mmCIF file with all atom_site columns, C-alpha atoms and ligand atoms in Angstrom:
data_model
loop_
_atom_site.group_PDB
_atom_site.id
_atom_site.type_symbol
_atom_site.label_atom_id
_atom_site.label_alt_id
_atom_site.label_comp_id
_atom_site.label_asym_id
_atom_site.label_entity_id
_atom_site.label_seq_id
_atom_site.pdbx_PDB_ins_code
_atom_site.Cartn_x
_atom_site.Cartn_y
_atom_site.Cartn_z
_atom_site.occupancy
_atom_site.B_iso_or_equiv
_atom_site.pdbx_formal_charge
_atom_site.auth_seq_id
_atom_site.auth_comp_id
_atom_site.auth_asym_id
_atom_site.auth_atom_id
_atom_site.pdbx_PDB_model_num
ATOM   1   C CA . UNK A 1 1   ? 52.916  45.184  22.013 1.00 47.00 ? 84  UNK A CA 1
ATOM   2   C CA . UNK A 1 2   ? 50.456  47.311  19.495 1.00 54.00 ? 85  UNK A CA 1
ATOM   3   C CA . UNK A 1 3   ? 49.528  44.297  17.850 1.00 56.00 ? 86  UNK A CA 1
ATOM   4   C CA . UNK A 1 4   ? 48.187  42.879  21.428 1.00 53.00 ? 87  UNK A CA 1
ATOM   5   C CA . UNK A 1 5   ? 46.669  45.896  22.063 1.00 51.00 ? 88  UNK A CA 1
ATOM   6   C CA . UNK A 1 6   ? 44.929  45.936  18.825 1.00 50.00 ? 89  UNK A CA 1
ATOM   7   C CA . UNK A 1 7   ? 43.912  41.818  19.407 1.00 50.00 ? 90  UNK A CA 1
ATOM   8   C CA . UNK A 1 8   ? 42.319  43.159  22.961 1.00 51.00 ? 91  UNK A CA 1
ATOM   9   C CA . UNK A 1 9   ? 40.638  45.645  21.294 1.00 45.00 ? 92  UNK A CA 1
ATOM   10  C CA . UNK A 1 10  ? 39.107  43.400  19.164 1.00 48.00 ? 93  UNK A CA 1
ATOM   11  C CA . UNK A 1 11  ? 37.909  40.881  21.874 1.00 48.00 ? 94  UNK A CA 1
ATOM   12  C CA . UNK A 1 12  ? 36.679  43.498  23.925 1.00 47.00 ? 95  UNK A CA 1
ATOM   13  C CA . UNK A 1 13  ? 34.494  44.808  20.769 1.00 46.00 ? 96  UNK A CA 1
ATOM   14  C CA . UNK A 1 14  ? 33.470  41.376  20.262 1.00 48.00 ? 97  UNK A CA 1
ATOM   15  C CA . UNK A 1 15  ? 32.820  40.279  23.697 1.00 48.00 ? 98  UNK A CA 1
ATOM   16  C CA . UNK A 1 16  ? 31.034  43.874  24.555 1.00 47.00 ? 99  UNK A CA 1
ATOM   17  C CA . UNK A 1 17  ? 28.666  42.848  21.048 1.00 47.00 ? 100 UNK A CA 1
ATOM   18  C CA . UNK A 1 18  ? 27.850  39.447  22.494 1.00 49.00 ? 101 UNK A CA 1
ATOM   19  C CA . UNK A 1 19  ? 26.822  40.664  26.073 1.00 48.00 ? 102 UNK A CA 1
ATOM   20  C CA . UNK A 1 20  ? 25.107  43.427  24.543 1.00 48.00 ? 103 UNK A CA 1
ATOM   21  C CA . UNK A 1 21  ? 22.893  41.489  22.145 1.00 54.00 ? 104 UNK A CA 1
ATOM   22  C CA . UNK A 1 22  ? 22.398  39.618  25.328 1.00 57.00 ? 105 UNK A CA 1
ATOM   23  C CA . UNK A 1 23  ? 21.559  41.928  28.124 1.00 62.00 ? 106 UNK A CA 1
ATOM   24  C CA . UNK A 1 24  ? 19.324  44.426  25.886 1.00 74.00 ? 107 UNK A CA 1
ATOM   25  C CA . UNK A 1 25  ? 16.332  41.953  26.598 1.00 86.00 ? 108 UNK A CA 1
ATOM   26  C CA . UNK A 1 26  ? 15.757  38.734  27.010 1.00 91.00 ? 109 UNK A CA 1
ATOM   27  C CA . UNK A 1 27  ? 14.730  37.576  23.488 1.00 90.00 ? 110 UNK A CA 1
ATOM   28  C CA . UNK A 1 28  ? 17.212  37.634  20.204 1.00 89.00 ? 111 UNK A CA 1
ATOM   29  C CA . UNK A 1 29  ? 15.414  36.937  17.085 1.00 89.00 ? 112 UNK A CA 1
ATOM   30  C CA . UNK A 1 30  ? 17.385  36.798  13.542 1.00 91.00 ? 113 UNK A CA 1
ATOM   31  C CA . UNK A 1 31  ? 16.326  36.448  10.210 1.00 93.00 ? 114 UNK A CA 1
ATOM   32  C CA . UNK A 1 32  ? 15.622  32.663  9.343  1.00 89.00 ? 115 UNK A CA 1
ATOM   33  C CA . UNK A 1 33  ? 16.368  31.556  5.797  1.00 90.00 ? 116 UNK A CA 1
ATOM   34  C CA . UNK A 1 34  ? 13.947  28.856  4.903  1.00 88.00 ? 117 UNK A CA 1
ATOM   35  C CA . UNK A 1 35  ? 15.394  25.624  3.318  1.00 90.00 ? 118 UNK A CA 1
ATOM   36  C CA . UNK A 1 36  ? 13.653  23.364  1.206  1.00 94.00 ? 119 UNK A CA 1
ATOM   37  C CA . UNK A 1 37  ? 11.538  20.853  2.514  1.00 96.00 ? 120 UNK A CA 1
ATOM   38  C CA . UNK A 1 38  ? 10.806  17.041  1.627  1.00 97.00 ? 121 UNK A CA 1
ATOM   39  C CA . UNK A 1 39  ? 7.599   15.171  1.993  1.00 98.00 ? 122 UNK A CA 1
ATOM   40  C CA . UNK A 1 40  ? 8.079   11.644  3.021  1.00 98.00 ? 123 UNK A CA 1
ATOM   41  C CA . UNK A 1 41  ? 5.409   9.069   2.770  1.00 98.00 ? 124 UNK A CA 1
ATOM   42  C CA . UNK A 1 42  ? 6.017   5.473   4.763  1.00 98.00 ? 125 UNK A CA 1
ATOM   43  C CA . UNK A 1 43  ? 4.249   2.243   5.174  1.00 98.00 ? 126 UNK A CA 1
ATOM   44  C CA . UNK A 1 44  ? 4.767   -0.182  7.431  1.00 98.00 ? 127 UNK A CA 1
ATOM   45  C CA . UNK A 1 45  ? 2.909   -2.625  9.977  1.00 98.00 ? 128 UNK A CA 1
ATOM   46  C CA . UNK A 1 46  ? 3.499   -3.040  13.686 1.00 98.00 ? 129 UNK A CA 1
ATOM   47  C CA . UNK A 1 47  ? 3.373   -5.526  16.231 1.00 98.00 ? 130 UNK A CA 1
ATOM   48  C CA . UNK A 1 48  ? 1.817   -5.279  19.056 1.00 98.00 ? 131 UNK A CA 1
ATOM   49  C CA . UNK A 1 49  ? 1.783   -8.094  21.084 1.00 98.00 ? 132 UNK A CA 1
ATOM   50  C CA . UNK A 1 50  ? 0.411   -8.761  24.268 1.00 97.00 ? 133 UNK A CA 1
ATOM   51  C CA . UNK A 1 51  ? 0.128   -12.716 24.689 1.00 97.00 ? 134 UNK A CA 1
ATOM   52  C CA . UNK A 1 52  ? 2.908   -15.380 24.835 1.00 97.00 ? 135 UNK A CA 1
ATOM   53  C CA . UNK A 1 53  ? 6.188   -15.502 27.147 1.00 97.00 ? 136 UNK A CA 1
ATOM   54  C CA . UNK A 1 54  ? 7.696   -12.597 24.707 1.00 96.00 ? 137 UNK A CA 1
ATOM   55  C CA . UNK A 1 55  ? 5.033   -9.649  24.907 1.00 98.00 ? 138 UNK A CA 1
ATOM   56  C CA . UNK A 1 56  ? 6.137   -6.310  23.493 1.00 98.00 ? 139 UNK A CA 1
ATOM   57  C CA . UNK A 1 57  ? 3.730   -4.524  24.980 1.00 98.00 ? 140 UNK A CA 1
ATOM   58  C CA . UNK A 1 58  ? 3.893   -4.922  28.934 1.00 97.00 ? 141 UNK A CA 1
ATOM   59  C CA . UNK A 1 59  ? 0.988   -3.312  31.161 1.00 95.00 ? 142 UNK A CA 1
ATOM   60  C CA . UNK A 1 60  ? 3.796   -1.587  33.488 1.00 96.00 ? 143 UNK A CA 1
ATOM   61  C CA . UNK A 1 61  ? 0.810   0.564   35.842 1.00 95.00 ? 144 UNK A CA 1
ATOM   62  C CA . UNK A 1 62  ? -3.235  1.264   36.059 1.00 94.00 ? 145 UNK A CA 1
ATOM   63  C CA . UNK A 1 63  ? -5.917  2.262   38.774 1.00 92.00 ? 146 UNK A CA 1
ATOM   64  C CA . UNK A 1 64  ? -5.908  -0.385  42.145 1.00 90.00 ? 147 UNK A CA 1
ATOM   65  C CA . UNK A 1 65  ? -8.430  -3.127  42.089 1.00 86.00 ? 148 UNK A CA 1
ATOM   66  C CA . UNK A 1 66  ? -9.492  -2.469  38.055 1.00 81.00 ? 149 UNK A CA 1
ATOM   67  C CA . UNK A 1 67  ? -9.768  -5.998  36.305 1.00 79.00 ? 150 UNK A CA 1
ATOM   68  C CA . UNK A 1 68  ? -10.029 -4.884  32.685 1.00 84.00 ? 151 UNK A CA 1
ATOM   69  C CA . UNK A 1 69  ? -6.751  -4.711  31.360 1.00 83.00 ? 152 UNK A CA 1
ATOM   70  C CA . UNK A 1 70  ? -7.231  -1.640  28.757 1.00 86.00 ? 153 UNK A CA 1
ATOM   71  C CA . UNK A 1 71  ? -9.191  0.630   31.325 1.00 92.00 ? 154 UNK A CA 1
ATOM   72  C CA . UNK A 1 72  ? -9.077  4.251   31.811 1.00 95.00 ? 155 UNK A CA 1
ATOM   73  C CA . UNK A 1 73  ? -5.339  4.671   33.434 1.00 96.00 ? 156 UNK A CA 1
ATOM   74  C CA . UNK A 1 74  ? -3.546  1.238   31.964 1.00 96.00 ? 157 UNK A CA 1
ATOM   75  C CA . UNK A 1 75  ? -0.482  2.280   31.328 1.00 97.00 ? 158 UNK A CA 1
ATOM   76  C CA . UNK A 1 76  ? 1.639   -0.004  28.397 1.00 98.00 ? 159 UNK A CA 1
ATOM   77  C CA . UNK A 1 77  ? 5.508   -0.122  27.798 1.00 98.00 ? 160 UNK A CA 1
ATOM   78  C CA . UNK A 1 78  ? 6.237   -1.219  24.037 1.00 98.00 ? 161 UNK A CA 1
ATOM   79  C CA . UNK A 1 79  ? 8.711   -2.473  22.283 1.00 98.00 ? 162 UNK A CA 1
ATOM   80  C CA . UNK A 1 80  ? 6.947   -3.476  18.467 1.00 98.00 ? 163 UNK A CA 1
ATOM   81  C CA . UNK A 1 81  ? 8.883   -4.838  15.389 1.00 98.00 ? 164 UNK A CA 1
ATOM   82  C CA . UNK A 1 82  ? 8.025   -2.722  12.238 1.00 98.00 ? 165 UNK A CA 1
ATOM   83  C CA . UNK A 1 83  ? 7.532   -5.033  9.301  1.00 98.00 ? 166 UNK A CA 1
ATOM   84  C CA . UNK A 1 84  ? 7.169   -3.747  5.272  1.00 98.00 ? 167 UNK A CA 1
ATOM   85  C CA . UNK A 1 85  ? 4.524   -6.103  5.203  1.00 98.00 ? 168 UNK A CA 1
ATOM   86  C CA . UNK A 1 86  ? 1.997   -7.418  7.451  1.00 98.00 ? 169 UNK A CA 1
ATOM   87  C CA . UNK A 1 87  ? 3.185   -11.268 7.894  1.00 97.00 ? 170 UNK A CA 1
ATOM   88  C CA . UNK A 1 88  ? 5.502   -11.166 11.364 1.00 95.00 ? 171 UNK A CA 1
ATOM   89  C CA . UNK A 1 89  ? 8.132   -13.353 8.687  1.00 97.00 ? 172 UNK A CA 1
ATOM   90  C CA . UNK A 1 90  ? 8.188   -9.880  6.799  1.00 98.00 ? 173 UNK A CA 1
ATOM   91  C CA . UNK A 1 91  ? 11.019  -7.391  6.443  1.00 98.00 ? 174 UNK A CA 1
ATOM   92  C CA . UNK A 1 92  ? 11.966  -5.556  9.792  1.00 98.00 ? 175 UNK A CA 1
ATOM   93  C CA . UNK A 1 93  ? 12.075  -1.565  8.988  1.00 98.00 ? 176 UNK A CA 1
ATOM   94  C CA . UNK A 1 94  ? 12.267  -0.469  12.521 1.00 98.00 ? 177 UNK A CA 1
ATOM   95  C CA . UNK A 1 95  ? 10.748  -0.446  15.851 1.00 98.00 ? 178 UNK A CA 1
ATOM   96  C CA . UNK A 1 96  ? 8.130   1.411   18.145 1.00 98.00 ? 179 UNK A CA 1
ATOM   97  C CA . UNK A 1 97  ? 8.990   2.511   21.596 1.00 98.00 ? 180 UNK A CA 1
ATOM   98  C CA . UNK A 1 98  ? 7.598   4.058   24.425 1.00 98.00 ? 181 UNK A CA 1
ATOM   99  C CA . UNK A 1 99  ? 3.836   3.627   25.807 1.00 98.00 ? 182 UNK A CA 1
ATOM   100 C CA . UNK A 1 100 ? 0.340   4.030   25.545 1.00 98.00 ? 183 UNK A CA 1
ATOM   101 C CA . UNK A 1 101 ? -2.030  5.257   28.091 1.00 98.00 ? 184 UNK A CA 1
ATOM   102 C CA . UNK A 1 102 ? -5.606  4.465   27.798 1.00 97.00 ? 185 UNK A CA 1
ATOM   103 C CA . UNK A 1 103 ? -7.434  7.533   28.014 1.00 97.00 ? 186 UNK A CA 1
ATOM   104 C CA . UNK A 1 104 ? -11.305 7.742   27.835 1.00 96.00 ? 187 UNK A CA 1
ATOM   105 C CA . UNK A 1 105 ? -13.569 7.509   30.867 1.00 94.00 ? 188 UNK A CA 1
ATOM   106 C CA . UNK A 1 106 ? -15.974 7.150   28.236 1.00 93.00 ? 189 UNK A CA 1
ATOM   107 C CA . UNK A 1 107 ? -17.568 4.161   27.023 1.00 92.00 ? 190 UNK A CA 1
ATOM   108 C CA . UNK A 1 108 ? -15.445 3.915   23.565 1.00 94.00 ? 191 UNK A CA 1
ATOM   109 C CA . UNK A 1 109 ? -11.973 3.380   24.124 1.00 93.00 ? 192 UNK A CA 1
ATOM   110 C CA . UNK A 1 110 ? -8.969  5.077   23.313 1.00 96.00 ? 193 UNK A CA 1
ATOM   111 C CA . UNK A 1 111 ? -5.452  5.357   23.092 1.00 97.00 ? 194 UNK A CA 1
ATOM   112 C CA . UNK A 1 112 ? -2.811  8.189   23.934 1.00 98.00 ? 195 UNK A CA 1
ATOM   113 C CA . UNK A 1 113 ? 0.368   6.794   22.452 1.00 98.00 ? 196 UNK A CA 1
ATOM   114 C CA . UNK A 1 114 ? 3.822   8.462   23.222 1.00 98.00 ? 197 UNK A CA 1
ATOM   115 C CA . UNK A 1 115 ? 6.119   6.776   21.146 1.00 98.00 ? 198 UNK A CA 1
ATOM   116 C CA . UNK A 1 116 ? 9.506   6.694   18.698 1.00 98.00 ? 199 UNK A CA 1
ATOM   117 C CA . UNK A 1 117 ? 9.255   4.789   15.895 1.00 98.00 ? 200 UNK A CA 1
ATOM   118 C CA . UNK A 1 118 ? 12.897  4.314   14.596 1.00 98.00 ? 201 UNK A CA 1
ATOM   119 C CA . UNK A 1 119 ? 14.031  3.014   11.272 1.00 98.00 ? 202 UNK A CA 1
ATOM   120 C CA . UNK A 1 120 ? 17.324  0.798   10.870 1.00 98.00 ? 203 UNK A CA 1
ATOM   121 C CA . UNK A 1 121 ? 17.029  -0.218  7.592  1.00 98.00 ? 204 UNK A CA 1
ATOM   122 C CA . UNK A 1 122 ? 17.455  1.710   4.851  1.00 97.00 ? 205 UNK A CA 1
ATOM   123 C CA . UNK A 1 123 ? 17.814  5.515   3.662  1.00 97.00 ? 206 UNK A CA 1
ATOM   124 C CA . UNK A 1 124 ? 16.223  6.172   7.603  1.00 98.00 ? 207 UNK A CA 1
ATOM   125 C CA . UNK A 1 125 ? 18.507  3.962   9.392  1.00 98.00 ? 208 UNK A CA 1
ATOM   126 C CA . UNK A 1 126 ? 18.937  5.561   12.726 1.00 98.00 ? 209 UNK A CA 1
ATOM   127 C CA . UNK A 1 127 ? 16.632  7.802   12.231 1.00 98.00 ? 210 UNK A CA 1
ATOM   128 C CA . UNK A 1 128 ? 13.218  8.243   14.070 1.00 98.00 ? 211 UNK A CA 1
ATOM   129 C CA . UNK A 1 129 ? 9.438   10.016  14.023 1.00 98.00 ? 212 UNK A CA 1
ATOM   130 C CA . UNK A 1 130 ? 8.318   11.020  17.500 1.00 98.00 ? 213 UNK A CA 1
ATOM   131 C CA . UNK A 1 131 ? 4.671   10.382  17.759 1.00 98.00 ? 214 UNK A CA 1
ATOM   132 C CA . UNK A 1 132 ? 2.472   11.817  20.372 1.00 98.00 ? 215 UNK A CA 1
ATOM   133 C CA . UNK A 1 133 ? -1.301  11.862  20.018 1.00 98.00 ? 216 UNK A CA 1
ATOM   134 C CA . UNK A 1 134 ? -4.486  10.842  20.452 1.00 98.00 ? 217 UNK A CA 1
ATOM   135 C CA . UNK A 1 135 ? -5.263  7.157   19.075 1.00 97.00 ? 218 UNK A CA 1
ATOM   136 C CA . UNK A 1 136 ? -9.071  6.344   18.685 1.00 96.00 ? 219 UNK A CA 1
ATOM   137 C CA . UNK A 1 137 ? -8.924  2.884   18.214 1.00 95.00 ? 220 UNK A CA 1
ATOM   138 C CA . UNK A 1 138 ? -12.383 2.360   17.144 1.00 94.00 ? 221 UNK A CA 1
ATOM   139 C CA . UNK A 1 139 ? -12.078 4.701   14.289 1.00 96.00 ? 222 UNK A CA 1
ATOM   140 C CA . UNK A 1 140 ? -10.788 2.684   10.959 1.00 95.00 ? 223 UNK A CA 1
ATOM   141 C CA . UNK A 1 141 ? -8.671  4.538   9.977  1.00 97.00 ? 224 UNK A CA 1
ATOM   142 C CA . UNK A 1 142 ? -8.071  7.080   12.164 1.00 98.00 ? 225 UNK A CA 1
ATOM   143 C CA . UNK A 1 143 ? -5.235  9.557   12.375 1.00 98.00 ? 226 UNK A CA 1
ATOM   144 C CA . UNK A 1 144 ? -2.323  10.212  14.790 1.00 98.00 ? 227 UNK A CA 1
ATOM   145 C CA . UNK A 1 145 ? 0.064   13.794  14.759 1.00 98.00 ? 228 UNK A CA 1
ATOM   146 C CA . UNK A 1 146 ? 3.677   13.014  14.207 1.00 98.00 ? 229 UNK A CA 1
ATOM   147 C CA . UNK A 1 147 ? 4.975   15.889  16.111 1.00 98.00 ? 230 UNK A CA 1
ATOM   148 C CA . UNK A 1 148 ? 9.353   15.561  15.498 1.00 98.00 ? 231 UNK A CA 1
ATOM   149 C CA . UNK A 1 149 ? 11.770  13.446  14.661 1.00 98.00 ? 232 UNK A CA 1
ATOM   150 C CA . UNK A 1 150 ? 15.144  12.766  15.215 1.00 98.00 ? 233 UNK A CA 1
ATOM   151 C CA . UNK A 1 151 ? 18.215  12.477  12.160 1.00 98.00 ? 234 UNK A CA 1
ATOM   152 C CA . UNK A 1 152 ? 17.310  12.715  8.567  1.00 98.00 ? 235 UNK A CA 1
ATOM   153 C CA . UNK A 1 153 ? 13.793  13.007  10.812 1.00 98.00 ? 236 UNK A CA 1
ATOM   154 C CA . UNK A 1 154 ? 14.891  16.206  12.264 1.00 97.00 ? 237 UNK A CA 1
ATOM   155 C CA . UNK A 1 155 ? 12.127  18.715  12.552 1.00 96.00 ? 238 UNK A CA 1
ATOM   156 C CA . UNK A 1 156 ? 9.463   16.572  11.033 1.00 98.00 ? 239 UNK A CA 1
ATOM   157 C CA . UNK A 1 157 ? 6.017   16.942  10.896 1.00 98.00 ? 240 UNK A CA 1
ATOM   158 C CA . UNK A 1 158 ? 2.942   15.450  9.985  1.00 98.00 ? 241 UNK A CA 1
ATOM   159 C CA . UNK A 1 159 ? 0.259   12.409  10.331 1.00 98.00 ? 242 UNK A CA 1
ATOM   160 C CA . UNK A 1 160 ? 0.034   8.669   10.554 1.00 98.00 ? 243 UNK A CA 1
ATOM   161 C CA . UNK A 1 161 ? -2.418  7.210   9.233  1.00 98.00 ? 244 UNK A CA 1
ATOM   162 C CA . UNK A 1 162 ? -3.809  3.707   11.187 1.00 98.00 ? 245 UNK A CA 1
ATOM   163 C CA . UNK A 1 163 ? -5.582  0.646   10.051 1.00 98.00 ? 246 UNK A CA 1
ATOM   164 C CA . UNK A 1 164 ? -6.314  -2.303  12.255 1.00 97.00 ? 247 UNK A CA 1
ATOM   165 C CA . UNK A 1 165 ? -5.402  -5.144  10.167 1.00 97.00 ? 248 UNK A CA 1
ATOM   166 C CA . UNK A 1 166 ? -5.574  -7.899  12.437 1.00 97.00 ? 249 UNK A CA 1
ATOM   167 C CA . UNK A 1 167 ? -7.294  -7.517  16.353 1.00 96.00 ? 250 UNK A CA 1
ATOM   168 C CA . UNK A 1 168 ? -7.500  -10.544 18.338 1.00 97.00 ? 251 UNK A CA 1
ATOM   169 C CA . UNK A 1 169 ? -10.452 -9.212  20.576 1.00 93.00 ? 252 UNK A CA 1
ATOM   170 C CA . UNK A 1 170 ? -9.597  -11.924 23.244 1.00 94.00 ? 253 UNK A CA 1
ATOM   171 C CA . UNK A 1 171 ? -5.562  -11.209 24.276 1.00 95.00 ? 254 UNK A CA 1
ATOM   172 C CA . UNK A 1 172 ? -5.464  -8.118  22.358 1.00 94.00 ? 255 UNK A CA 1
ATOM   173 C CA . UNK A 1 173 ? -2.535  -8.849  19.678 1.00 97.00 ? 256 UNK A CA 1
ATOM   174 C CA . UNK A 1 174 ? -2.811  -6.482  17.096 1.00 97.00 ? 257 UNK A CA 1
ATOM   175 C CA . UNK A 1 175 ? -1.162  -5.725  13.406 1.00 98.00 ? 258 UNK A CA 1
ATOM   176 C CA . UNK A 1 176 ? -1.572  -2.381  12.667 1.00 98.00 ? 259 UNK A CA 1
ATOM   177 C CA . UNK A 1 177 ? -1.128  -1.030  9.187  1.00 98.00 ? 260 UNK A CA 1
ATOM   178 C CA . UNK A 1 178 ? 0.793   2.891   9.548  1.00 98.00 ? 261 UNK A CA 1
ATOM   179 C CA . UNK A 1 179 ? 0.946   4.867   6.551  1.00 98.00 ? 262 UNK A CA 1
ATOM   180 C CA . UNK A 1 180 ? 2.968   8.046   7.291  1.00 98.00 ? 263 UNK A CA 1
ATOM   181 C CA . UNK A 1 181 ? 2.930   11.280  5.283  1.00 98.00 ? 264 UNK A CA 1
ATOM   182 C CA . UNK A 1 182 ? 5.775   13.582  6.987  1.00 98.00 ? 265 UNK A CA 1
ATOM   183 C CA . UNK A 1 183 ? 7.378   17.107  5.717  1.00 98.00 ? 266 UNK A CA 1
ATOM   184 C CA . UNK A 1 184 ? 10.934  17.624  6.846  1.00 98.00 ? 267 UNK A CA 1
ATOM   185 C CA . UNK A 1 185 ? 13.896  19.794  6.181  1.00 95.00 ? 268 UNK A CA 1
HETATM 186 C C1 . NAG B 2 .   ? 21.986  0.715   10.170 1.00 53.67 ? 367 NAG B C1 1
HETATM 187 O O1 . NAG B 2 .   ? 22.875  1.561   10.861 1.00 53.67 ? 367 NAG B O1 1
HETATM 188 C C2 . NAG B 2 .   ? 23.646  0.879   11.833 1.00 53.67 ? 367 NAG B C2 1
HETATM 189 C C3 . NAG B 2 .   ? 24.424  1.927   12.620 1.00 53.67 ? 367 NAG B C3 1
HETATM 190 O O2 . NAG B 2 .   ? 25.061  2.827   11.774 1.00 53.67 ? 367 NAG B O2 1
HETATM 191 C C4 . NAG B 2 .   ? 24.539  -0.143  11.148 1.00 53.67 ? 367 NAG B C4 1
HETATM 192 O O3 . NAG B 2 .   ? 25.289  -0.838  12.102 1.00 53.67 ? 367 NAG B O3 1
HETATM 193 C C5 . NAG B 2 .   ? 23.650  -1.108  10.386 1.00 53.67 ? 367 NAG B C5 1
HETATM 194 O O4 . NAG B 2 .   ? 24.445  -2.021  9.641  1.00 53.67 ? 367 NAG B O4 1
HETATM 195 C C6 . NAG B 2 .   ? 22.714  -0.379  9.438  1.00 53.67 ? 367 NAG B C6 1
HETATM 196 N N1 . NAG B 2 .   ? 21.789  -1.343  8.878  1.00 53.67 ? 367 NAG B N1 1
HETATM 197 C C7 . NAG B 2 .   ? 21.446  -1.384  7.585  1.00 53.67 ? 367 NAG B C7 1
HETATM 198 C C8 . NAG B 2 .   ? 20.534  -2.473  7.184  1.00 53.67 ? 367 NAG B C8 1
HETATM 199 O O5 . NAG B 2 .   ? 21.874  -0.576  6.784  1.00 53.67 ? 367 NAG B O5 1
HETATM 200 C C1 . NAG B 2 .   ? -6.732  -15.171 19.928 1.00 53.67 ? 368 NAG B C1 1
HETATM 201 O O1 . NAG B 2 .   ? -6.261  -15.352 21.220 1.00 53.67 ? 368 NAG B O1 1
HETATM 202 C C2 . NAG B 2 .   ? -6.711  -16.558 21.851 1.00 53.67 ? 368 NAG B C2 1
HETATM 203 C C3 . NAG B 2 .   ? -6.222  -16.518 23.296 1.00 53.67 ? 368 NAG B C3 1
HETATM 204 O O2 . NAG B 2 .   ? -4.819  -16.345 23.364 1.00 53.67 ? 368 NAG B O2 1
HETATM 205 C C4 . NAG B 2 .   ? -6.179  -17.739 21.059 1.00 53.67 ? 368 NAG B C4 1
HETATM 206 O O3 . NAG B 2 .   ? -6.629  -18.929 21.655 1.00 53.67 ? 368 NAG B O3 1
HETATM 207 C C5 . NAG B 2 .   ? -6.647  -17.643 19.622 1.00 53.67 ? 368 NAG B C5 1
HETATM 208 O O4 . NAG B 2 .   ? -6.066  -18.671 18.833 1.00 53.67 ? 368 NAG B O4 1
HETATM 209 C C6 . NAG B 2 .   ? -6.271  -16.296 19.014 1.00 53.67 ? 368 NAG B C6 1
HETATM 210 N N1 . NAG B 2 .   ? -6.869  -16.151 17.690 1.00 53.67 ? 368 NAG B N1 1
HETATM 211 C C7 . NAG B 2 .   ? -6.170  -15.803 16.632 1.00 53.67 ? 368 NAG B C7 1
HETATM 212 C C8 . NAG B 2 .   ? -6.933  -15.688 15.337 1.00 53.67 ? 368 NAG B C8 1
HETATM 213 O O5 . NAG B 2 .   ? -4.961  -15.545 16.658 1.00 53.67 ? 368 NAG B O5 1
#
């Protein structure tokens, strides 16, 4: 009996604490002990391929009645192989997925790309950088914000950056060269 009064007591301390910390206001902040953080550099190459009967990148929306294909508002859904080296025969690190949005009204193009680039090879297998940014295309090179990450990725931060190796102005395949420089826990 005094022993499960003394156990209620206790709950009722602890519980009262919690909704306390709680209802007081509507923020809780805590002392946060910094860990040590890694830099990460990467290089790789992606694919993106628009020709053939296999495309990984797919126009998937864009304005009504616009013929060029990259104008302001095409909308592409990707799905590119990551290679260590720039030959499509090369070792596959990972792959890049999501889309890109051409963005400029302008008349230089560019890119907004919102996209994961996972790794499955390696000390990052099944692990990913989440990169959302602007992508000037004309600019070589020019520099994208890697702005998370998922796994060993978690919390990441930092740049990409991009260097058209190969452009095939008329069906727009392109190899891209990506060196990544990311700080993580
Ligand atoms: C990567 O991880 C997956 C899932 O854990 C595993 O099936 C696969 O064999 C790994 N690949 C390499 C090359 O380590
Ligand atoms: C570029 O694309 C055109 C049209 O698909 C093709 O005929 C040509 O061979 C390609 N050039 C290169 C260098 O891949």
């Amino acid at each position: 009996m005094e022993k499960t009064i003394i156990l209620s007591c206790i709950l009722l301390v602890l519980s009262s604490c919690a909704s306390t910390a709680l209802s007081k206001s509507y923020w809780k902040s805590s002392t946060y002990k910094a860990v040590k953080l890694h830099k990460t550099n990467l290089r790789f190459f992606i694919h993106d391929i628009l020709s053939g009967s296999n495309p990984s990148a797919v126009r998937i929306a864009g304005p009504p009645g616009q013929n060029n294909p990259i104008g302001f508002g095409s909308v592409y859904a990707i799905d590119d192989v990551l290679t260590e080296g720039p030959e499509i025969t090369s070792a596959v690190v990972g792959n890049a997925q999501g889309m890109y949005l051409s963005s400029s009204q302008g008349q230089i193009p560019s890119l907004v790309l919102y996209v994961d680039l996972a790794f499955t090879t390696g000390k990052f297998n099944g692990s990913s950088l989440s990169v959302f940014s602007r992508n000037p295309i004309t600019e070589n090179p020019r520099e994208m914000a890697v702005v998370g990450g998922r796994g060993r990725f978690r919390r990441a931060q930092g740049t990409v950056f991009v260097k058209t190796y190969f452009l095939n102005n008329t069906n727009g395949d392109a190899i891209l060269e990506y060196d990544v420089e990311v700080v993580h826990p």
